[in-house]
Coordinates of C-alpha atoms in Angstrom, one line a residue:
M1 CA 117.5 94.0 101.6
D2 CA 115.6 93.1 98.4
A3 CA 116.6 94.6 95.0
N4 CA 113.5 97.0 94.8
K5 CA 114.5 98.8 98.0
R6 CA 118.3 98.6 97.3
Q7 CA 117.7 100.5 94.0
R8 CA 115.6 103.2 95.9
Y9 CA 118.0 103.7 98.6
E10 CA 121.1 103.9 96.2
K11 CA 119.0 107.1 94.6
I12 CA 118.9 108.6 97.9
A13 CA 122.4 108.0 98.6
I14 CA 123.2 109.7 95.3
E15 CA 121.1 112.6 95.9
L16 CA 122.3 113.2 99.6
T17 CA 125.9 112.9 98.8
K18 CA 125.6 115.6 96.2
L19 CA 123.5 117.8 98.6
V20 CA 125.7 117.5 101.5
G21 CA 128.4 118.9 99.3
G22 CA 129.9 115.7 97.6
K23 CA 132.2 113.1 99.0
E24 CA 135.1 115.2 99.8
N25 CA 133.1 117.2 102.3
I26 CA 131.9 114.2 104.5
Q27 CA 134.0 113.3 107.6
G28 CA 131.8 110.7 109.0
V29 CA 128.5 109.1 108.9
A30 CA 126.5 106.8 111.4
H31 CA 122.9 106.4 112.6
C32 CA 120.9 106.2 115.7
A33 CA 117.5 105.0 116.3
T34 CA 115.6 107.3 113.9
R35 CA 118.3 109.7 112.3
L36 CA 121.0 109.3 109.7
R37 CA 123.8 111.4 111.1
I38 CA 126.6 112.8 109.1
V39 CA 129.7 115.0 110.1
L40 CA 130.8 117.4 107.3
R41 CA 133.8 119.5 107.0
D42 CA 131.9 122.3 106.0
N43 CA 128.3 122.5 107.1
D44 CA 127.4 125.6 105.0
R45 CA 128.1 123.5 101.7
A46 CA 125.1 121.2 102.6
D47 CA 121.7 122.4 100.9
L48 CA 119.6 121.7 104.2
K49 CA 116.5 122.8 102.3
A50 CA 116.8 120.5 99.3
I51 CA 117.7 117.8 101.8
E52 CA 114.2 118.0 103.1
D53 CA 112.6 117.0 100.2
V54 CA 114.8 113.8 99.5
D55 CA 112.9 110.8 98.9
L56 CA 111.8 109.4 102.3
A57 CA 113.3 111.9 104.5
K58 CA 111.2 113.5 107.3
G59 CA 113.2 116.2 108.0
V60 CA 116.6 117.6 108.7
F61 CA 118.7 119.8 111.3
V62 CA 122.1 120.5 112.6
A63 CA 122.8 119.5 116.2
G64 CA 126.2 119.0 117.8
D65 CA 127.9 119.9 114.4
Q66 CA 126.2 116.8 112.7
V67 CA 123.7 116.8 109.9
Q68 CA 120.8 114.7 111.0
I69 CA 118.5 113.4 108.6
I70 CA 115.3 111.8 110.0
F71 CA 114.1 108.5 108.3
G72 CA 112.5 107.1 111.1
A73 CA 113.1 103.8 113.1
G74 CA 114.0 100.8 110.9
L75 CA 114.4 102.7 107.6
V76 CA 117.3 104.4 108.8
N77 CA 119.2 101.2 109.2
D78 CA 118.9 100.5 105.5
V79 CA 119.3 104.1 104.3
Y80 CA 122.5 104.1 106.3
E81 CA 123.9 100.6 104.8
V82 CA 123.8 102.1 101.1
F83 CA 124.7 105.6 101.9
A84 CA 127.8 104.5 104.0
E85 CA 128.7 102.1 101.2
H86 CA 128.4 104.5 98.6
N87 CA 130.7 106.9 100.8
N88 CA 133.4 104.2 101.7
M89 CA 132.5 104.7 105.2
K90 CA 130.6 101.3 106.1
N91 CA 132.8 100.4 109.1
M92 CA 132.5 103.7 110.9
S93 CA 130.9 103.2 114.2
L94 CA 128.7 105.5 116.1
S95 CA 131.5 106.0 118.3
D96 CA 134.0 106.8 115.7
L97 CA 131.4 109.4 114.3
K98 CA 131.2 111.0 117.9
T99 CA 135.1 111.1 118.0
V100 CA 134.9 113.2 114.8
A101 CA 131.9 115.4 115.7
N102 CA 133.1 116.0 119.2
K103 CA 136.2 117.9 118.1
K104 CA 133.6 120.6 116.9
M105 CA 131.7 120.6 120.3
N106 CA 132.3 122.2 123.5
P107 CA 133.1 120.1 126.6
L108 CA 129.5 120.4 128.0
Q109 CA 127.8 119.4 124.7
R110 CA 130.4 116.5 124.5
I111 CA 129.4 115.2 127.7
I112 CA 125.5 115.4 127.4
K113 CA 125.8 114.1 124.0
A114 CA 127.7 111.0 125.0
L115 CA 125.3 110.3 128.1
S116 CA 122.4 110.4 125.4
D117 CA 124.2 107.9 123.3
V118 CA 124.4 105.4 126.2
F119 CA 120.8 105.1 126.5
V120 CA 120.2 104.8 122.4
D121 CA 122.0 101.7 122.9
I122 CA 119.9 100.0 125.4
M123 CA 116.8 101.5 124.9
P124 CA 115.2 98.3 123.3
G125 CA 115.5 96.6 126.8
I126 CA 114.1 99.8 128.6
L127 CA 111.1 99.5 126.3
A128 CA 110.5 95.9 126.8
A129 CA 110.9 96.3 130.6
A130 CA 108.4 99.5 130.6
L131 CA 105.8 97.5 128.5
L132 CA 106.2 94.5 130.3
T133 CA 105.5 96.5 133.5
G134 CA 102.6 98.2 132.2
L135 CA 101.1 94.8 130.7
S136 CA 101.5 93.3 134.2
G137 CA 99.9 96.1 136.0
V138 CA 97.0 96.0 133.7
L139 CA 96.6 92.4 133.7
G140 CA 96.8 92.3 137.5
N141 CA 93.8 94.2 138.1
M142 CA 91.6 92.1 135.9
E143 CA 89.5 89.8 138.0
I144 CA 89.5 87.0 135.1
V145 CA 93.2 87.0 135.5
K146 CA 93.2 86.8 139.3
G147 CA 90.8 83.9 139.1
N148 CA 92.5 81.8 136.2
D149 CA 95.8 80.0 137.2
T150 CA 97.0 79.9 133.8
L151 CA 96.5 83.6 133.2
Y152 CA 97.7 84.3 136.8
G153 CA 100.9 82.2 136.0
I154 CA 101.6 84.2 132.8
N155 CA 101.1 87.4 134.4
K156 CA 103.8 86.4 137.1
L157 CA 105.9 85.3 134.6
I158 CA 105.3 88.9 133.0
N159 CA 106.1 90.5 136.4
I160 CA 109.2 88.5 136.9
S161 CA 110.6 89.4 133.5
S162 CA 109.7 93.2 133.9
G163 CA 111.3 93.1 137.3
A164 CA 114.7 91.4 136.3
I165 CA 115.2 93.8 133.5
F166 CA 114.6 96.9 135.4
G167 CA 116.7 95.0 138.2
F168 CA 119.8 94.6 136.1
L169 CA 119.5 97.8 134.3
P170 CA 122.7 99.3 136.2
L171 CA 124.5 96.5 134.7
A172 CA 123.0 97.2 131.1
V173 CA 124.1 101.1 131.5
A174 CA 127.5 100.1 132.7
Y175 CA 127.9 98.0 129.5
S176 CA 126.8 100.7 127.2
A177 CA 128.8 103.5 128.7
C178 CA 131.8 101.5 128.6
K179 CA 131.1 100.6 124.9
R180 CA 130.2 104.2 124.0
F181 CA 133.6 105.5 125.8
G182 CA 136.0 103.2 123.8
G183 CA 136.3 100.3 126.5
R184 CA 135.5 96.8 125.9
P185 CA 132.0 95.9 126.4
I186 CA 132.6 92.9 128.4
L187 CA 134.5 94.7 131.2
G188 CA 131.3 97.2 131.6
I189 CA 129.5 93.9 132.3
V190 CA 131.8 92.7 134.5
M191 CA 131.7 95.8 136.4
G192 CA 128.0 95.8 136.5
C193 CA 128.0 92.4 137.9
I194 CA 130.2 93.5 140.9
M195 CA 127.7 96.6 141.3
L196 CA 124.9 94.0 141.8
S197 CA 126.9 91.3 143.5
D198 CA 124.6 89.1 146.0
S199 CA 127.6 89.4 148.5
L200 CA 126.7 93.0 148.8
A201 CA 123.7 94.1 150.9
N202 CA 120.7 94.9 148.7
A203 CA 120.6 98.6 148.3
Y204 CA 116.6 98.9 148.9
S205 CA 116.9 96.6 152.2
A206 CA 119.6 98.8 153.5
A207 CA 117.7 102.0 153.1
Q208 CA 114.9 100.3 154.7
G209 CA 117.0 99.2 157.5
T210 CA 116.3 95.4 157.3
V211 CA 119.4 94.0 156.3
E212 CA 122.9 94.3 158.3
V213 CA 125.5 96.3 156.4
T214 CA 129.1 95.4 157.0
T215 CA 131.7 98.3 156.8
L216 CA 135.2 97.9 155.7
H217 CA 138.1 100.3 156.5
I218 CA 140.2 100.9 153.2
F219 CA 142.8 103.8 153.5
G220 CA 141.1 105.0 156.6
L221 CA 137.8 105.5 154.7
G222 CA 134.8 103.7 155.9
V223 CA 133.2 101.4 152.8
D224 CA 129.8 100.1 153.3
L225 CA 129.2 97.0 151.4
V226 CA 126.0 97.9 150.0
G227 CA 125.0 97.4 146.2
F228 CA 124.0 99.6 143.7
Q229 CA 120.4 98.4 142.6
G230 CA 118.8 101.6 141.0
G231 CA 122.4 103.4 140.7
I232 CA 121.8 104.4 137.2
I233 CA 124.0 107.6 137.6
V234 CA 126.8 105.4 139.5
A235 CA 126.6 102.8 136.6
L236 CA 127.0 105.6 134.0
L237 CA 130.0 106.9 136.0
M238 CA 131.8 103.5 136.1
G239 CA 131.3 102.7 132.5
F240 CA 133.2 105.7 131.8
V241 CA 135.8 104.9 134.3
T242 CA 136.1 101.3 133.2
A243 CA 136.5 102.3 129.5
K244 CA 139.3 104.7 130.2
L245 CA 141.1 102.4 132.7
D246 CA 140.9 99.7 130.0
L247 CA 142.3 102.0 127.2
F248 CA 145.1 103.2 129.6
F249 CA 146.0 99.6 130.6
E250 CA 146.0 98.4 127.1
K251 CA 148.5 101.2 126.2
K252 CA 150.8 100.8 129.1
V253 CA 151.0 96.9 129.8
P254 CA 153.6 95.2 127.9
E255 CA 152.2 93.1 125.0
V256 CA 153.8 89.8 126.4
I257 CA 151.5 89.9 129.3
R258 CA 148.8 92.3 128.3
L259 CA 146.0 89.6 128.0
L260 CA 146.3 88.4 131.4
L261 CA 147.2 91.8 133.4
S262 CA 145.3 94.4 131.6
P263 CA 141.6 93.3 132.3
L264 CA 143.1 92.4 135.8
L265 CA 144.1 95.7 136.6
T266 CA 141.0 97.4 134.9
T267 CA 138.5 95.5 137.2
L268 CA 140.7 95.9 140.3
V269 CA 141.2 99.5 140.0
G270 CA 137.7 100.1 138.7
A271 CA 136.4 98.2 141.7
L272 CA 138.5 100.2 144.2
L273 CA 137.2 103.5 142.8
L274 CA 133.4 102.1 142.6
F275 CA 133.5 101.8 146.7
T276 CA 135.6 104.5 147.5
V277 CA 135.0 107.2 145.1
I278 CA 132.6 106.8 142.3
G279 CA 130.0 105.1 144.4
P280 CA 129.5 107.7 147.0
V281 CA 129.8 110.7 144.5
G282 CA 127.2 109.0 142.2
R283 CA 124.8 108.5 145.1
G284 CA 125.2 111.9 146.3
L285 CA 124.7 113.1 142.4
S286 CA 121.7 110.9 142.2
S287 CA 120.0 112.1 145.4
G288 CA 120.7 115.8 144.4
I289 CA 119.1 115.3 141.0
T290 CA 116.0 113.5 142.4
N291 CA 115.9 115.8 145.5
A292 CA 116.0 119.1 143.1
L293 CA 113.1 117.6 140.7
V294 CA 111.0 116.8 143.8
W295 CA 111.6 120.2 145.1
M296 CA 110.6 121.7 141.9
T297 CA 107.2 120.0 142.1
Q298 CA 106.9 120.5 145.8
N299 CA 107.8 124.1 145.9
L300 CA 107.0 125.5 142.2
G301 CA 104.1 123.4 141.9
I302 CA 101.7 123.8 138.9
V303 CA 104.4 126.3 137.5
G304 CA 107.1 123.7 137.7
Y305 CA 105.0 120.9 136.0
G306 CA 103.9 123.4 133.3
I307 CA 107.2 124.6 132.5
F308 CA 108.8 121.4 132.3
A309 CA 106.1 119.9 130.0
G310 CA 106.0 123.0 127.7
L311 CA 109.9 123.0 127.0
Q312 CA 110.6 119.1 127.2
Q313 CA 110.4 118.7 123.4
L314 CA 112.8 121.4 122.7
V315 CA 115.3 119.0 124.3
V316 CA 114.4 116.6 121.6
I317 CA 115.6 119.0 119.0
T318 CA 119.0 118.8 120.4
G319 CA 118.9 114.9 120.6
L320 CA 119.7 114.8 124.1
H321 CA 116.3 113.7 125.3
H322 CA 117.5 110.1 126.2
I323 CA 119.3 111.6 129.1
F324 CA 115.9 112.0 130.7
G325 CA 116.0 107.9 131.3
A326 CA 118.7 108.1 133.8
I327 CA 116.7 110.6 136.0
E328 CA 113.5 108.7 135.7
A329 CA 115.0 105.4 136.5
Q330 CA 116.6 107.1 139.5
L331 CA 113.2 108.7 140.4
L332 CA 111.9 105.2 140.5
A333 CA 114.5 103.6 142.6
D334 CA 114.3 106.5 145.1
T335 CA 110.3 107.2 145.2
G336 CA 108.8 104.6 143.6
R337 CA 106.9 106.9 141.3
N338 CA 107.8 108.7 137.9
F339 CA 106.2 112.1 137.3
L340 CA 108.2 112.9 134.5
N341 CA 106.9 110.3 132.2
P342 CA 103.5 111.5 131.9
L343 CA 104.8 115.3 131.7
M344 CA 107.0 114.0 128.7
S345 CA 104.2 112.3 127.2
V346 CA 101.9 115.1 127.0
A347 CA 104.6 117.4 125.8
I348 CA 104.7 114.7 122.7
I349 CA 101.0 114.5 122.1
A350 CA 100.8 118.4 122.3
Q351 CA 103.4 118.6 119.1
G352 CA 101.1 116.1 117.4
G353 CA 98.1 118.3 118.1
A354 CA 100.4 121.1 116.4
V355 CA 100.7 118.7 113.4
L356 CA 96.9 118.5 113.0
G357 CA 96.5 122.3 113.2
Y358 CA 99.2 122.7 110.4
L359 CA 97.6 120.1 108.3
V360 CA 93.9 121.7 108.7
R361 CA 95.5 124.9 107.4
H362 CA 97.1 123.2 104.4
R363 CA 94.4 120.7 103.9
N364 CA 94.3 121.1 100.1
H365 CA 98.3 120.5 99.5
T366 CA 98.9 116.8 98.7
K367 CA 102.7 117.1 99.8
T368 CA 101.6 118.6 103.3
R369 CA 99.0 115.5 104.0
E370 CA 101.8 113.1 102.8
L371 CA 104.1 114.7 105.5
C372 CA 101.7 115.5 108.4
I373 CA 99.7 112.5 108.4
P374 CA 102.5 109.7 108.9
S375 CA 104.2 112.3 111.4
F376 CA 101.3 112.2 113.5
V377 CA 100.8 108.5 113.5
S378 CA 104.5 108.4 114.7
V379 CA 103.6 110.9 117.5
L380 CA 100.9 108.6 118.8
F381 CA 103.5 105.9 119.6
G382 CA 105.9 108.5 121.2
I383 CA 108.6 109.4 118.2
T384 CA 108.2 113.2 117.5
E385 CA 111.3 113.4 115.2
P386 CA 109.2 113.4 112.1
A387 CA 107.0 116.0 113.5
L388 CA 109.4 118.4 114.9
F389 CA 111.7 118.6 112.1
G390 CA 109.4 117.9 109.4
I391 CA 106.8 120.4 110.1
N392 CA 106.9 122.1 113.4
L393 CA 110.3 123.6 113.8
R394 CA 110.6 123.8 110.1
Y395 CA 107.5 126.2 109.8
R396 CA 108.1 127.8 113.5
F397 CA 104.6 128.6 114.8
P398 CA 103.6 124.8 115.3
I399 CA 106.6 124.3 117.8
I400 CA 105.1 127.3 119.8
G401 CA 101.8 125.9 119.6
G402 CA 102.9 122.5 120.6
C403 CA 104.7 123.8 123.6
I404 CA 101.9 125.7 125.0
G405 CA 99.7 122.7 124.6
G406 CA 102.5 120.7 126.5
A407 CA 102.3 123.0 129.2
L408 CA 98.4 122.9 129.6
G409 CA 99.1 119.0 129.6
G410 CA 101.7 119.6 132.3
I411 CA 99.1 121.6 134.5
V412 CA 96.7 118.7 134.4
V413 CA 99.4 116.2 135.4
Y414 CA 100.0 118.2 138.5
M415 CA 96.3 118.7 139.3
T416 CA 95.6 115.1 138.7
N417 CA 98.9 113.7 140.7
L418 CA 99.3 111.6 137.8
A419 CA 102.7 109.6 137.5
A420 CA 103.8 106.4 136.0
V421 CA 105.3 103.0 137.5
G422 CA 107.8 102.7 134.8
F423 CA 109.5 104.5 132.0
G424 CA 110.8 104.3 128.2
T425 CA 107.4 104.5 126.5
T426 CA 104.7 107.3 126.3
V427 CA 101.4 108.3 124.7
L428 CA 99.4 105.3 123.5
P429 CA 101.6 102.6 124.7
G430 CA 102.3 104.6 127.8
I431 CA 98.9 104.4 129.4
A432 CA 100.0 100.9 130.3
L433 CA 102.6 102.7 132.6
A434 CA 100.1 105.0 134.5
D435 CA 99.8 104.6 138.0
P436 CA 96.4 103.4 138.5
A437 CA 96.0 105.0 141.8
G438 CA 93.3 107.8 141.9
N439 CA 92.0 107.1 138.6
G440 CA 95.2 107.1 137.0
Y441 CA 94.1 105.7 133.5
R442 CA 91.2 108.1 133.2
N443 CA 93.5 111.1 134.1
Y444 CA 96.1 109.9 131.7
V445 CA 93.5 110.3 129.0
I446 CA 92.3 113.9 130.0
A447 CA 95.8 115.2 130.2
H448 CA 96.6 114.1 126.7
I449 CA 93.2 115.2 125.5
V450 CA 94.0 118.6 126.7
A451 CA 97.6 118.9 125.6
I452 CA 96.5 117.6 121.9
T453 CA 93.6 120.0 121.9
G454 CA 95.9 122.8 123.3
G455 CA 98.3 122.2 120.6
F456 CA 95.9 122.0 117.9
I457 CA 94.2 125.5 118.9
M458 CA 97.2 127.1 119.6
T459 CA 98.7 126.5 116.2
M460 CA 95.3 127.4 114.4
I461 CA 95.3 130.6 116.2
L462 CA 99.2 131.6 115.6
G463 CA 99.3 130.4 112.1
K464 CA 96.7 133.5 111.6
F465 CA 99.2 135.7 112.2
M466 CA 102.9 133.7 111.7
D467 CA 101.8 131.6 108.4
K468 CA 103.1 134.0 105.9
T469 CA 102.6 131.8 103.1
L470 CA 100.0 128.8 102.6
V471 CA 101.6 127.2 99.9
E472 CA 105.3 126.4 100.1
T473 CA 107.0 125.9 96.7
T474 CA 110.2 125.2 95.1
E475 CA 109.4 126.5 91.7
H476 CA 111.6 129.1 90.2
S477 CA 110.4 132.7 90.0
E478 CA 108.9 134.0 86.9
Q479 CA 112.1 135.7 85.8
E480 CA 114.1 132.6 86.3
K481 CA 111.5 130.5 84.4
G482 CA 112.2 133.0 81.5
L483 CA 115.8 132.9 81.7
M484 CA 115.6 128.9 81.8
E485 CA 113.1 128.8 78.8
K486 CA 115.7 131.0 76.8
K487 CA 118.5 128.5 77.5
V488 CA 116.8 124.9 77.6
P489 CA 115.7 123.7 73.9
E490 CA 112.3 122.5 73.3
K491 CA 113.8 119.1 72.7
E492 CA 116.9 117.3 74.2
S493 CA 118.4 114.1 72.7
F494 CA 120.1 111.3 74.7
F495 CA 122.0 109.0 72.3
G496 CA 123.3 105.4 72.5
Y497 CA 125.5 104.9 75.6
A498 CA 126.1 101.1 74.8
Q499 CA 126.3 99.1 71.6
G500 CA 123.8 96.1 71.8
E501 CA 120.0 95.6 71.5
L502 CA 117.7 98.1 72.9
I503 CA 114.7 97.0 74.7
A504 CA 111.9 98.5 76.8
I505 CA 112.4 99.2 80.4
E506 CA 109.4 96.7 81.3
E507 CA 111.3 93.8 80.0
V508 CA 114.4 94.4 82.3
K509 CA 114.3 91.4 84.6
D510 CA 114.2 93.3 87.8
E511 CA 110.8 94.7 89.5
T512 CA 112.4 98.0 90.4
F513 CA 113.5 99.0 86.8
A514 CA 110.5 97.2 85.1
N515 CA 108.0 98.8 87.6
K516 CA 109.7 102.3 87.0
V517 CA 110.1 102.7 90.6
L518 CA 113.1 105.2 90.1
G519 CA 111.8 106.6 86.9
D520 CA 110.8 106.0 83.3
G521 CA 113.8 104.9 80.6
V522 CA 115.2 102.4 78.1
A523 CA 117.5 99.6 78.4
V524 CA 120.5 98.1 76.3
I525 CA 121.6 94.3 76.3
P526 CA 125.1 95.0 75.6
S527 CA 127.3 93.7 73.0
K528 CA 130.6 95.0 74.2
G529 CA 131.5 96.0 77.8
K530 CA 131.8 99.6 77.5
V531 CA 129.3 102.5 78.6
Y532 CA 129.5 106.1 77.2
A533 CA 128.1 109.5 77.8
P534 CA 124.6 109.9 76.1
S535 CA 124.8 113.6 75.8
D536 CA 127.3 116.6 77.0
G537 CA 127.0 117.0 80.9
T538 CA 128.5 116.6 84.0
V539 CA 129.0 113.1 86.2
I540 CA 127.3 113.6 89.3
S541 CA 128.3 110.6 90.9
V542 CA 130.2 107.2 90.2
F543 CA 129.3 104.6 92.8
D544 CA 132.3 103.2 94.6
T545 CA 131.4 99.5 93.2
K546 CA 131.6 101.1 89.9
H547 CA 128.5 99.7 88.3
A548 CA 126.2 102.7 88.1
V549 CA 126.9 106.3 87.4
C550 CA 124.6 109.1 87.9
F551 CA 124.9 112.0 84.9
R552 CA 123.3 115.1 84.5
S553 CA 123.1 116.7 80.9
Q554 CA 124.2 120.3 80.0
Y555 CA 120.4 121.3 80.3
G556 CA 119.8 119.9 83.7
T557 CA 118.1 116.2 83.0
E558 CA 119.3 113.8 85.4
I559 CA 119.9 110.1 84.6
L560 CA 121.1 106.8 86.0
I561 CA 123.0 104.5 84.1
H562 CA 122.8 100.9 86.0
I563 CA 125.4 98.3 84.6
G564 CA 123.6 95.0 85.3
V565 CA 121.4 93.4 87.7
D566 CA 122.4 93.2 91.5
T567 CA 125.9 93.8 90.2
V568 CA 126.7 96.0 93.4
N569 CA 127.3 92.7 95.3
L570 CA 130.6 92.4 93.1
Q571 CA 131.9 95.4 94.9
G572 CA 133.7 96.6 92.1
K573 CA 135.2 93.6 90.7
Y574 CA 135.2 93.4 86.8
F575 CA 134.5 97.2 86.7
T576 CA 136.7 100.0 85.7
A577 CA 135.9 103.8 85.6
H578 CA 137.3 106.2 83.5
V579 CA 135.5 109.4 84.8
K580 CA 135.0 110.6 88.4
D581 CA 132.6 112.6 90.3
G582 CA 132.3 116.3 88.9
D583 CA 134.0 115.6 85.5
V584 CA 132.5 117.6 82.4
I585 CA 132.3 115.3 79.7
K586 CA 131.3 115.4 75.9
K587 CA 128.8 113.1 74.4
G588 CA 130.3 109.6 73.2
Q589 CA 133.3 109.9 75.9
L590 CA 133.9 106.6 77.6
M591 CA 132.7 106.3 81.3
I592 CA 132.5 102.8 82.2
E593 CA 134.3 99.5 81.1
F594 CA 133.3 96.1 82.3
D595 CA 134.1 92.5 81.7
Q596 CA 130.9 91.4 80.3
E597 CA 131.6 87.6 80.3
Q598 CA 133.1 87.5 83.7
I599 CA 130.1 89.4 85.1
K600 CA 127.7 86.6 83.3
K601 CA 130.0 83.6 84.6
A602 CA 129.4 85.3 87.9
G603 CA 125.7 84.9 87.6
Y604 CA 124.6 88.2 86.9
D605 CA 122.3 89.7 84.2
T606 CA 124.3 92.4 82.3
V607 CA 121.4 94.5 81.1
I608 CA 122.1 98.4 81.4
P609 CA 119.2 100.6 82.2
M610 CA 119.1 104.1 81.8
I611 CA 116.7 105.8 84.0
F612 CA 115.2 109.5 83.9
T613 CA 115.3 110.0 87.8
D614 CA 114.3 113.4 88.3
L615 CA 112.1 114.4 85.3
P616 CA 109.9 117.4 85.7
E617 CA 106.1 117.2 85.4
E618 CA 106.1 119.3 82.3
K619 CA 108.5 117.1 80.5
Q620 CA 108.0 113.7 79.0
I621 CA 110.3 111.3 77.0
E622 CA 110.0 109.8 73.5
K623 CA 111.8 106.5 73.0
T624 CA 113.4 104.9 70.0
K625 CA 111.8 101.7 68.7
P626 CA 113.7 98.5 70.4
G627 CA 116.4 97.0 68.1
K628 CA 119.9 97.0 67.3
I629 CA 121.8 100.4 68.2
G630 CA 124.9 102.2 68.2
T631 CA 126.3 104.9 69.8
D632 CA 125.6 107.6 67.3
Q633 CA 121.7 106.6 67.4
T634 CA 119.2 108.7 69.3
L635 CA 117.5 106.6 71.8
V636 CA 115.4 109.1 73.9
T637 CA 114.0 112.4 73.1
V638 CA 113.0 114.5 76.1
Y639 CA 110.7 117.4 75.2
K640 CA 108.0 119.6 76.9
K641 CA 104.3 118.3 77.0

């Protein structure tokens, strides 16, 4: 992570910590593909409205007793790293977080949530397989590919690659499930290997009657030696059972023989349960789910399709939508066609239509454009969290419009008999997965046009009745403004926070500070290793690494004092904090001491920027001329324009 990004994420970490109720209110933190997940002692202390406006945040909601903040794929990893470091929770895993959060969830929520987590871990592999399958299907229909040896060979390799990934998907599921439920992941892989062993009859061949199946008799039970190709539900169950067996034997087996005996017992007992209990139960459950969905489409027909597509995105709000992956995989294994994929895809694009509808109604507002446009782009690639939590759910009527649009798209899916040959990707990339039979590609496009148009039009119509205010504002009421104007002076002074030489912020040898990414300010080249309070106020946050402090003056002006460049890498070495979060302090009070010489010897610049991170638009700063300064000298004056 480069210095520019880190400085920005540090500011986000400080602000989020404050808005969720402080460090003492945080029980755990982790992240998934798009969301920063925080478990709080008291959710009521979190200011969800203010969190929505945090830099880079695309939305916030509470699900499963977690405060979940949408940052998006990739970005969330970096934000998590800095936020977790700031709150001393860097080593907490998603499993650890679930353990904390699960204590606040009912049993059904725990089960469904855990299952969704299993598919988050292996989703990159599923996406790769799905896209390769779609690509192979598209290329395979091209005459130029069929007639060219090289292109044909490349496409054949693509087909083999996608087939291999899907073929070993039960192994991946067993691995991820075992890991999620606290077992050693390698034992999940071992169990997955047993499920797909060449010593067993292939499940597909056995179903077609083209291979002879050997039957064993164990405890009077007939056990058919058939593999579990496509057995996603069985793999989920076995991952869970393997993890629990591993934990049990690790606790019960004496330490002197644990390394040899514990994995042996886990594998042996797990294999027996696989063939005698888990396998038959899992196969029955899988067939039941598939048959129920097929029954819905056969008996409820167009109504069933419309209801599913209309309501599917409401499941995304709970964060439990990944569980559909197991059902889709089972559908493909049992029927060869996946009708859920296009239904979910039209549900997604309909929410994009709702975003466009809201954007048109609020087209004159910059903040709305900044939020809606990137959210819509995410929808095009099958990611709806920014749209759902940033706009549609937040303003209520767009989510309704999107659901209606999704239902309309679902009706088209039914009428055109549209299905997919894979799963894991939707909307624009998802067209590659459409079953080309019966003009599948054309029907895929039509269904999505209907859905996005329906979502757009319904949002526009509903907005006329439900959009109570066209301009969302966080400004104070006129009465509050009057009170503030009486309390806040016309000018506010910030005095020397360190002894040394004052320089312009543009001279700091760091692009983040020099380019004023975090805000305008000044910097001091210190002559002594001490940092003082520049005015009366309150300490918002002292970084755990003690190299920076966020401070709010008595009149509400917020600043960040950052000691050195990249000194976060010292992990608190050579720094001593004399204040803590929430301390009310006086001008000139010592806040941080640092060993200037040792920091320099470690290769770090000790310049100390003071940044005004959240200065209102109606205010500006006036800086003292560069030169030698002391703690009794005014460095910056804040006043109204």
